[in-house]
Coordinates of C-alpha atoms in Angstrom, one line a residue:
M222 CA 62.2 -45.6 -40.9
R223 CA 58.8 -45.6 -42.9
L224 CA 55.4 -45.5 -41.0
G225 CA 52.9 -48.3 -41.9
R226 CA 49.2 -48.3 -42.1
S227 CA 48.6 -47.7 -38.5
A228 CA 50.7 -44.6 -38.5
R229 CA 48.8 -43.2 -41.6
A230 CA 45.6 -43.8 -39.9
A231 CA 46.8 -42.0 -37.0
I232 CA 47.4 -38.8 -39.4
I233 CA 43.6 -39.2 -40.2
G234 CA 42.8 -39.6 -36.6
F235 CA 44.7 -36.5 -35.7
A236 CA 42.7 -34.6 -38.3
L237 CA 39.9 -35.0 -35.7
T238 CA 41.7 -33.8 -32.8
L239 CA 41.2 -30.0 -33.2
G240 CA 44.5 -29.0 -31.8
A241 CA 44.6 -31.6 -29.1
V242 CA 47.9 -32.7 -27.7
A243 CA 47.8 -34.4 -24.2
C244 CA 48.9 -36.6 -21.5
S245 CA 50.9 -37.6 -18.1
S246 CA 51.2 -36.7 -14.4
G247 CA 51.7 -39.2 -11.1
G248 CA 50.5 -41.7 -8.7
D249 CA 47.8 -44.4 -7.7
P250 CA 44.3 -43.1 -7.0
N251 CA 43.5 -46.4 -5.3
T252 CA 46.0 -45.6 -2.5
S253 CA 45.3 -41.8 -2.0
A254 CA 42.0 -41.0 -3.2
P255 CA 40.0 -39.1 -0.6
P256 CA 36.3 -40.4 0.4
S257 CA 33.6 -40.3 -2.1
A258 CA 31.2 -37.6 -2.5
A259 CA 28.6 -40.4 -2.4
A260 CA 29.9 -41.8 0.9
A261 CA 30.0 -38.2 2.4
G262 CA 26.4 -37.4 1.9
G263 CA 25.1 -38.0 -1.6
L264 CA 25.4 -36.5 -4.8
E265 CA 22.9 -34.1 -6.3
K266 CA 23.2 -35.8 -9.6
T267 CA 24.6 -39.3 -10.3
Q268 CA 24.3 -39.6 -14.3
L269 CA 26.3 -37.0 -16.3
K270 CA 26.6 -36.3 -20.2
V271 CA 30.1 -34.7 -21.0
A272 CA 30.9 -33.3 -24.4
T273 CA 34.3 -34.5 -25.4
L274 CA 36.6 -34.3 -28.4
P275 CA 38.1 -37.3 -30.4
A276 CA 41.4 -36.4 -29.2
I277 CA 44.3 -37.6 -27.3
D278 CA 44.1 -35.0 -24.3
S279 CA 40.5 -36.1 -23.8
A280 CA 41.8 -39.4 -22.5
A281 CA 41.6 -38.6 -18.7
I282 CA 37.6 -38.9 -18.9
Y283 CA 38.0 -42.3 -20.7
V284 CA 40.7 -43.7 -18.3
A285 CA 38.4 -42.7 -15.4
I286 CA 35.6 -44.7 -17.0
D287 CA 37.8 -47.7 -17.7
Q288 CA 39.6 -47.8 -14.3
G289 CA 36.3 -47.3 -12.3
L290 CA 37.3 -43.9 -11.1
F291 CA 33.8 -42.2 -11.7
E292 CA 32.1 -45.4 -10.3
K293 CA 34.2 -44.9 -7.1
E294 CA 32.7 -41.6 -6.7
G295 CA 29.1 -42.6 -7.3
L296 CA 29.0 -41.2 -11.0
E297 CA 27.9 -42.7 -14.2
V298 CA 29.6 -40.4 -16.9
T299 CA 28.5 -40.9 -20.8
P300 CA 30.9 -39.1 -23.2
Q301 CA 29.3 -37.2 -25.9
V302 CA 31.7 -36.7 -28.8
V303 CA 31.7 -33.5 -30.7
Q304 CA 34.2 -32.3 -33.4
A305 CA 34.9 -28.9 -32.1
A306 CA 34.6 -27.2 -28.7
P307 CA 32.4 -24.3 -29.9
E308 CA 29.8 -27.1 -31.0
A309 CA 29.3 -28.0 -27.4
I310 CA 28.8 -24.4 -25.8
P311 CA 25.1 -24.0 -27.0
M312 CA 24.5 -27.6 -25.7
L313 CA 26.0 -26.7 -22.3
V314 CA 23.9 -23.5 -22.1
K315 CA 20.7 -25.2 -23.0
G316 CA 21.4 -28.0 -20.3
E317 CA 21.6 -30.7 -23.0
I318 CA 24.9 -31.8 -21.6
D319 CA 26.3 -31.3 -18.0
A320 CA 29.9 -30.5 -18.8
M321 CA 32.2 -30.2 -21.6
F322 CA 35.8 -30.6 -22.5
G323 CA 37.4 -27.8 -24.5
N324 CA 40.4 -25.5 -25.0
Y325 CA 40.6 -22.5 -22.5
V326 CA 40.8 -19.9 -25.3
S327 CA 37.5 -20.7 -26.7
M328 CA 36.1 -21.1 -23.1
F329 CA 37.5 -17.6 -21.8
A330 CA 36.4 -15.9 -25.3
A331 CA 32.8 -17.5 -24.8
H332 CA 32.8 -16.0 -21.1
D333 CA 34.3 -12.7 -22.2
K334 CA 31.3 -12.3 -24.7
Q335 CA 29.0 -13.5 -22.1
A336 CA 27.8 -16.4 -24.0
L337 CA 28.2 -18.4 -20.7
K338 CA 29.1 -17.7 -17.2
L339 CA 32.1 -20.1 -17.0
R340 CA 33.2 -22.5 -14.2
I341 CA 36.1 -24.6 -14.5
L342 CA 35.5 -28.1 -13.1
A343 CA 39.1 -29.7 -13.4
E344 CA 42.1 -28.8 -15.5
G345 CA 42.8 -31.1 -18.4
S346 CA 45.7 -31.2 -20.7
R347 CA 49.1 -29.0 -20.7
A348 CA 51.5 -29.0 -23.7
A349 CA 54.6 -31.1 -23.2
P350 CA 58.0 -30.8 -24.9
D351 CA 58.0 -32.0 -28.5
S352 CA 54.2 -32.7 -28.7
L353 CA 53.9 -29.6 -30.8
S354 CA 56.1 -28.5 -33.6
I355 CA 56.9 -25.8 -36.2
M356 CA 58.3 -28.1 -39.0
A357 CA 60.0 -27.2 -42.4
L358 CA 60.4 -29.7 -45.3
P359 CA 63.9 -31.0 -46.1
D360 CA 64.7 -28.7 -48.9
S361 CA 63.1 -25.5 -47.2
P362 CA 65.2 -22.4 -46.7
I363 CA 63.9 -22.2 -43.3
K364 CA 66.5 -23.2 -40.8
T365 CA 66.3 -21.2 -37.8
P366 CA 63.2 -19.6 -35.9
K367 CA 64.3 -16.1 -37.3
D368 CA 63.7 -17.5 -41.0
L369 CA 60.0 -17.7 -39.9
E370 CA 59.6 -14.0 -40.4
G371 CA 57.7 -13.2 -43.6
K372 CA 56.5 -16.9 -43.9
T373 CA 53.0 -18.5 -43.8
I374 CA 52.3 -21.0 -41.1
N375 CA 48.9 -23.0 -40.7
V376 CA 46.8 -23.1 -37.6
N377 CA 43.6 -25.1 -37.3
V378 CA 41.6 -22.0 -36.0
L379 CA 42.7 -18.4 -36.2
H380 CA 43.1 -16.6 -32.9
N381 CA 43.3 -20.0 -30.8
F382 CA 45.6 -21.6 -28.7
Q383 CA 48.1 -22.5 -31.3
E384 CA 48.6 -18.8 -32.4
L385 CA 48.6 -17.6 -28.7
A386 CA 51.4 -20.1 -27.4
L387 CA 53.6 -19.5 -30.4
T388 CA 53.5 -15.9 -30.2
Q389 CA 55.2 -15.8 -26.9
V390 CA 57.7 -18.4 -28.0
L391 CA 58.6 -16.4 -31.1
K392 CA 59.4 -13.3 -29.2
A393 CA 61.6 -15.4 -26.7
N394 CA 63.5 -16.3 -29.8
N395 CA 64.0 -12.7 -31.1
V396 CA 61.3 -13.5 -33.8
D397 CA 58.7 -10.8 -34.6
P398 CA 55.4 -12.4 -34.4
T399 CA 53.7 -9.6 -36.3
K400 CA 55.6 -10.9 -39.3
I401 CA 54.3 -14.3 -39.3
N402 CA 51.3 -14.9 -41.7
Y403 CA 48.7 -17.4 -40.2
V404 CA 46.2 -19.1 -42.4
Q405 CA 43.5 -21.4 -41.4
V406 CA 43.9 -24.9 -42.6
T407 CA 42.1 -27.9 -41.7
F408 CA 44.0 -30.9 -40.3
Q409 CA 43.3 -33.1 -43.5
N410 CA 44.6 -30.2 -45.8
I411 CA 47.9 -29.6 -43.9
M412 CA 50.0 -32.1 -45.8
P413 CA 48.6 -31.2 -49.3
S414 CA 49.0 -27.3 -48.6
W415 CA 52.6 -27.8 -47.3
K416 CA 53.7 -30.0 -50.3
G417 CA 52.0 -27.6 -52.5
G418 CA 53.6 -24.6 -51.1
Q419 CA 50.7 -22.9 -49.7
I420 CA 52.3 -22.8 -46.2
D421 CA 55.9 -22.5 -45.7
A422 CA 56.1 -24.2 -42.4
A423 CA 53.6 -26.5 -40.9
Y424 CA 52.5 -26.2 -37.1
L425 CA 51.7 -29.9 -36.2
G426 CA 50.9 -31.9 -33.2
E427 CA 51.1 -35.6 -32.6
P428 CA 50.8 -37.8 -34.1
M429 CA 51.6 -35.9 -37.3
V430 CA 55.0 -34.8 -35.8
T431 CA 56.2 -38.2 -35.7
A432 CA 54.6 -39.1 -39.2
A433 CA 56.3 -36.0 -41.0
T434 CA 59.7 -36.9 -39.4
A435 CA 59.6 -40.5 -40.5
T436 CA 57.9 -40.3 -43.7
M437 CA 59.0 -36.9 -45.1
G438 CA 62.2 -36.0 -43.3
A439 CA 60.8 -32.9 -41.8
R440 CA 62.9 -30.8 -39.7
K441 CA 61.8 -29.2 -36.4
I442 CA 62.4 -25.4 -36.4
L443 CA 60.7 -24.5 -33.1
D444 CA 58.9 -26.1 -30.4
P445 CA 55.7 -24.1 -29.5
A446 CA 55.6 -25.6 -26.0
S447 CA 59.0 -24.4 -25.0
G448 CA 60.2 -21.3 -23.1
P449 CA 57.5 -19.0 -21.7
A450 CA 54.9 -21.6 -23.2
A451 CA 56.3 -24.6 -21.3
E452 CA 53.4 -26.6 -19.8
F453 CA 51.1 -24.1 -21.5
P454 CA 47.6 -25.1 -20.4
I455 CA 45.4 -26.3 -23.3
S456 CA 42.2 -27.9 -22.4
G457 CA 40.0 -28.5 -19.4
Y458 CA 36.5 -29.6 -18.0
V459 CA 34.0 -26.8 -17.6
S460 CA 30.4 -26.1 -17.1
T461 CA 28.1 -23.2 -16.3
Q462 CA 28.1 -21.4 -13.0
E463 CA 24.5 -22.2 -12.7
W464 CA 25.0 -26.0 -13.0
Y465 CA 28.1 -25.7 -10.5
D466 CA 25.8 -24.0 -7.9
E467 CA 23.1 -26.6 -8.3
H468 CA 25.5 -29.6 -8.2
P469 CA 28.6 -28.9 -5.9
K470 CA 29.0 -32.3 -4.7
T471 CA 28.6 -33.9 -8.1
A472 CA 31.2 -31.3 -9.3
A473 CA 33.6 -32.2 -6.6
A474 CA 33.2 -36.1 -7.2
F475 CA 33.8 -35.5 -11.2
Q476 CA 37.1 -33.3 -10.2
R477 CA 38.4 -35.9 -8.0
A478 CA 37.9 -38.8 -10.5
I479 CA 39.6 -36.7 -13.4
H480 CA 42.5 -35.8 -11.1
N481 CA 42.9 -39.4 -9.9
A482 CA 43.0 -40.4 -13.6
G483 CA 45.7 -38.0 -14.3
K484 CA 47.8 -39.4 -11.4
L485 CA 47.3 -42.9 -12.7
M486 CA 48.4 -41.7 -16.1
A487 CA 51.7 -40.2 -15.0
N488 CA 53.4 -43.4 -14.4
N489 CA 51.5 -45.8 -16.6
R490 CA 51.4 -45.1 -20.3
E491 CA 49.7 -48.1 -20.9
V492 CA 46.3 -47.1 -19.6
V493 CA 46.2 -44.2 -22.0
A494 CA 47.2 -46.5 -24.9
K495 CA 44.5 -48.8 -24.0
V496 CA 41.6 -46.3 -24.3
L497 CA 43.0 -44.1 -27.2
P498 CA 41.5 -46.7 -29.9
T499 CA 38.0 -46.4 -28.3
F500 CA 37.5 -42.8 -29.2
T501 CA 40.0 -41.7 -31.8
Q502 CA 41.4 -43.4 -34.9
I503 CA 44.9 -43.6 -33.2
D504 CA 45.7 -47.3 -33.0
A505 CA 47.5 -49.1 -29.9
A506 CA 50.9 -49.5 -32.0
T507 CA 50.8 -45.7 -32.8
A508 CA 49.8 -44.6 -29.3
A509 CA 52.8 -46.5 -28.0
T510 CA 55.2 -44.4 -30.0
V511 CA 53.8 -40.7 -30.0
T512 CA 54.8 -38.0 -27.6
F513 CA 51.9 -37.2 -25.2
P514 CA 51.4 -33.8 -23.7
Y515 CA 50.6 -33.8 -19.9
F516 CA 47.4 -34.5 -18.0
S517 CA 46.8 -32.5 -15.0
S518 CA 46.3 -34.1 -11.7
N519 CA 45.6 -30.9 -9.8
D520 CA 44.5 -27.4 -10.6
N521 CA 46.8 -24.3 -10.8
P522 CA 45.3 -20.8 -11.2
V523 CA 48.8 -19.3 -11.6
R524 CA 49.6 -21.3 -14.7
L525 CA 46.1 -20.9 -16.1
Q526 CA 46.1 -17.1 -15.5
R527 CA 48.8 -17.2 -18.3
V528 CA 46.2 -17.9 -21.0
A529 CA 43.8 -15.3 -19.9
D530 CA 46.8 -12.6 -19.7
W531 CA 48.1 -13.4 -23.1
M532 CA 44.6 -13.2 -24.5
L533 CA 44.0 -9.8 -23.0
E534 CA 47.6 -8.8 -24.4
A535 CA 46.6 -9.9 -27.7
K536 CA 43.4 -8.0 -27.5
W537 CA 41.3 -11.1 -27.9
L538 CA 39.3 -10.1 -24.6
S539 CA 37.4 -7.2 -23.8
K540 CA 38.7 -7.1 -20.2
A541 CA 40.9 -8.9 -17.8
I542 CA 39.7 -12.2 -16.3
D543 CA 40.7 -13.3 -12.7
V544 CA 40.9 -17.1 -13.5
K545 CA 40.8 -18.2 -9.7
T546 CA 37.5 -16.8 -9.6
L547 CA 36.3 -19.3 -12.1
M548 CA 38.0 -22.3 -10.7
S549 CA 36.2 -24.8 -8.5
P550 CA 37.8 -25.6 -5.1
T551 CA 40.1 -28.5 -5.2
T552 CA 38.9 -31.5 -3.3
S553 CA 41.4 -34.1 -4.5
G554 CA 44.0 -35.6 -2.1

């Protein structure tokens, strides 16, 4: 089956996602949500600017807006789209935005370098099966994970979550991760580089996995979200510790809305498909077919600690991070 114009547009849209994958988790916030912070005694601030990415895994904030979940908490949230999480860190430090959505590897690295004192407001996305894929072209000699040794694979940013998760999965499949050659390739250049032989296998996320399978006959070699990297935490909503200390009730209200969005999306794929065209170039038809990673409806320091531990193991951190000390108390029901 060949993909039409909408799917090709989705590939372009994925070029803007910067490694995002995203979606799913359970329940109806209208039946289980706790009393709003506004009703409980007032918020320190009601109008928030939050930096987001034009990526599938940013969808929770848009679902929360669309479904009135922020409004229920007494909040008015304005997304401010950036093309990469590192762009938003200076904005956060300067107070130009209240919070941001970004990948944990970049956030923990910034915290380690003391570029900011991090506070995690709410977990965001976790990798789901088949949302990421290491793929080979039909005529490639790469048939098994072991065949990846000595080969070149693309990543969008060196030393980021793609490489971190894949390293663990490679080891679990008896592949020496030190024998993989990673090269940084922008999303729009993955297909030309792959077809031109500059990379031997492609590290893809949705919707490119679906597109490469349908239009190129590409074969999956390995799922980077499998085994030890199952439900690998990718991105979340963060602010600075200083902002959190000044706005604890506002932070709790924001967290509840995000968690309730995750609950709603678990059993209602349509609410995600509805918002995707509003902040990505993925149209509704394509959104109905791609694999969504998971959205978190609660916060779990144990699963998130994996990210910091693996970064320390890779020597991407100068010292260990105790993730639970960076996380906000969970106020969601």
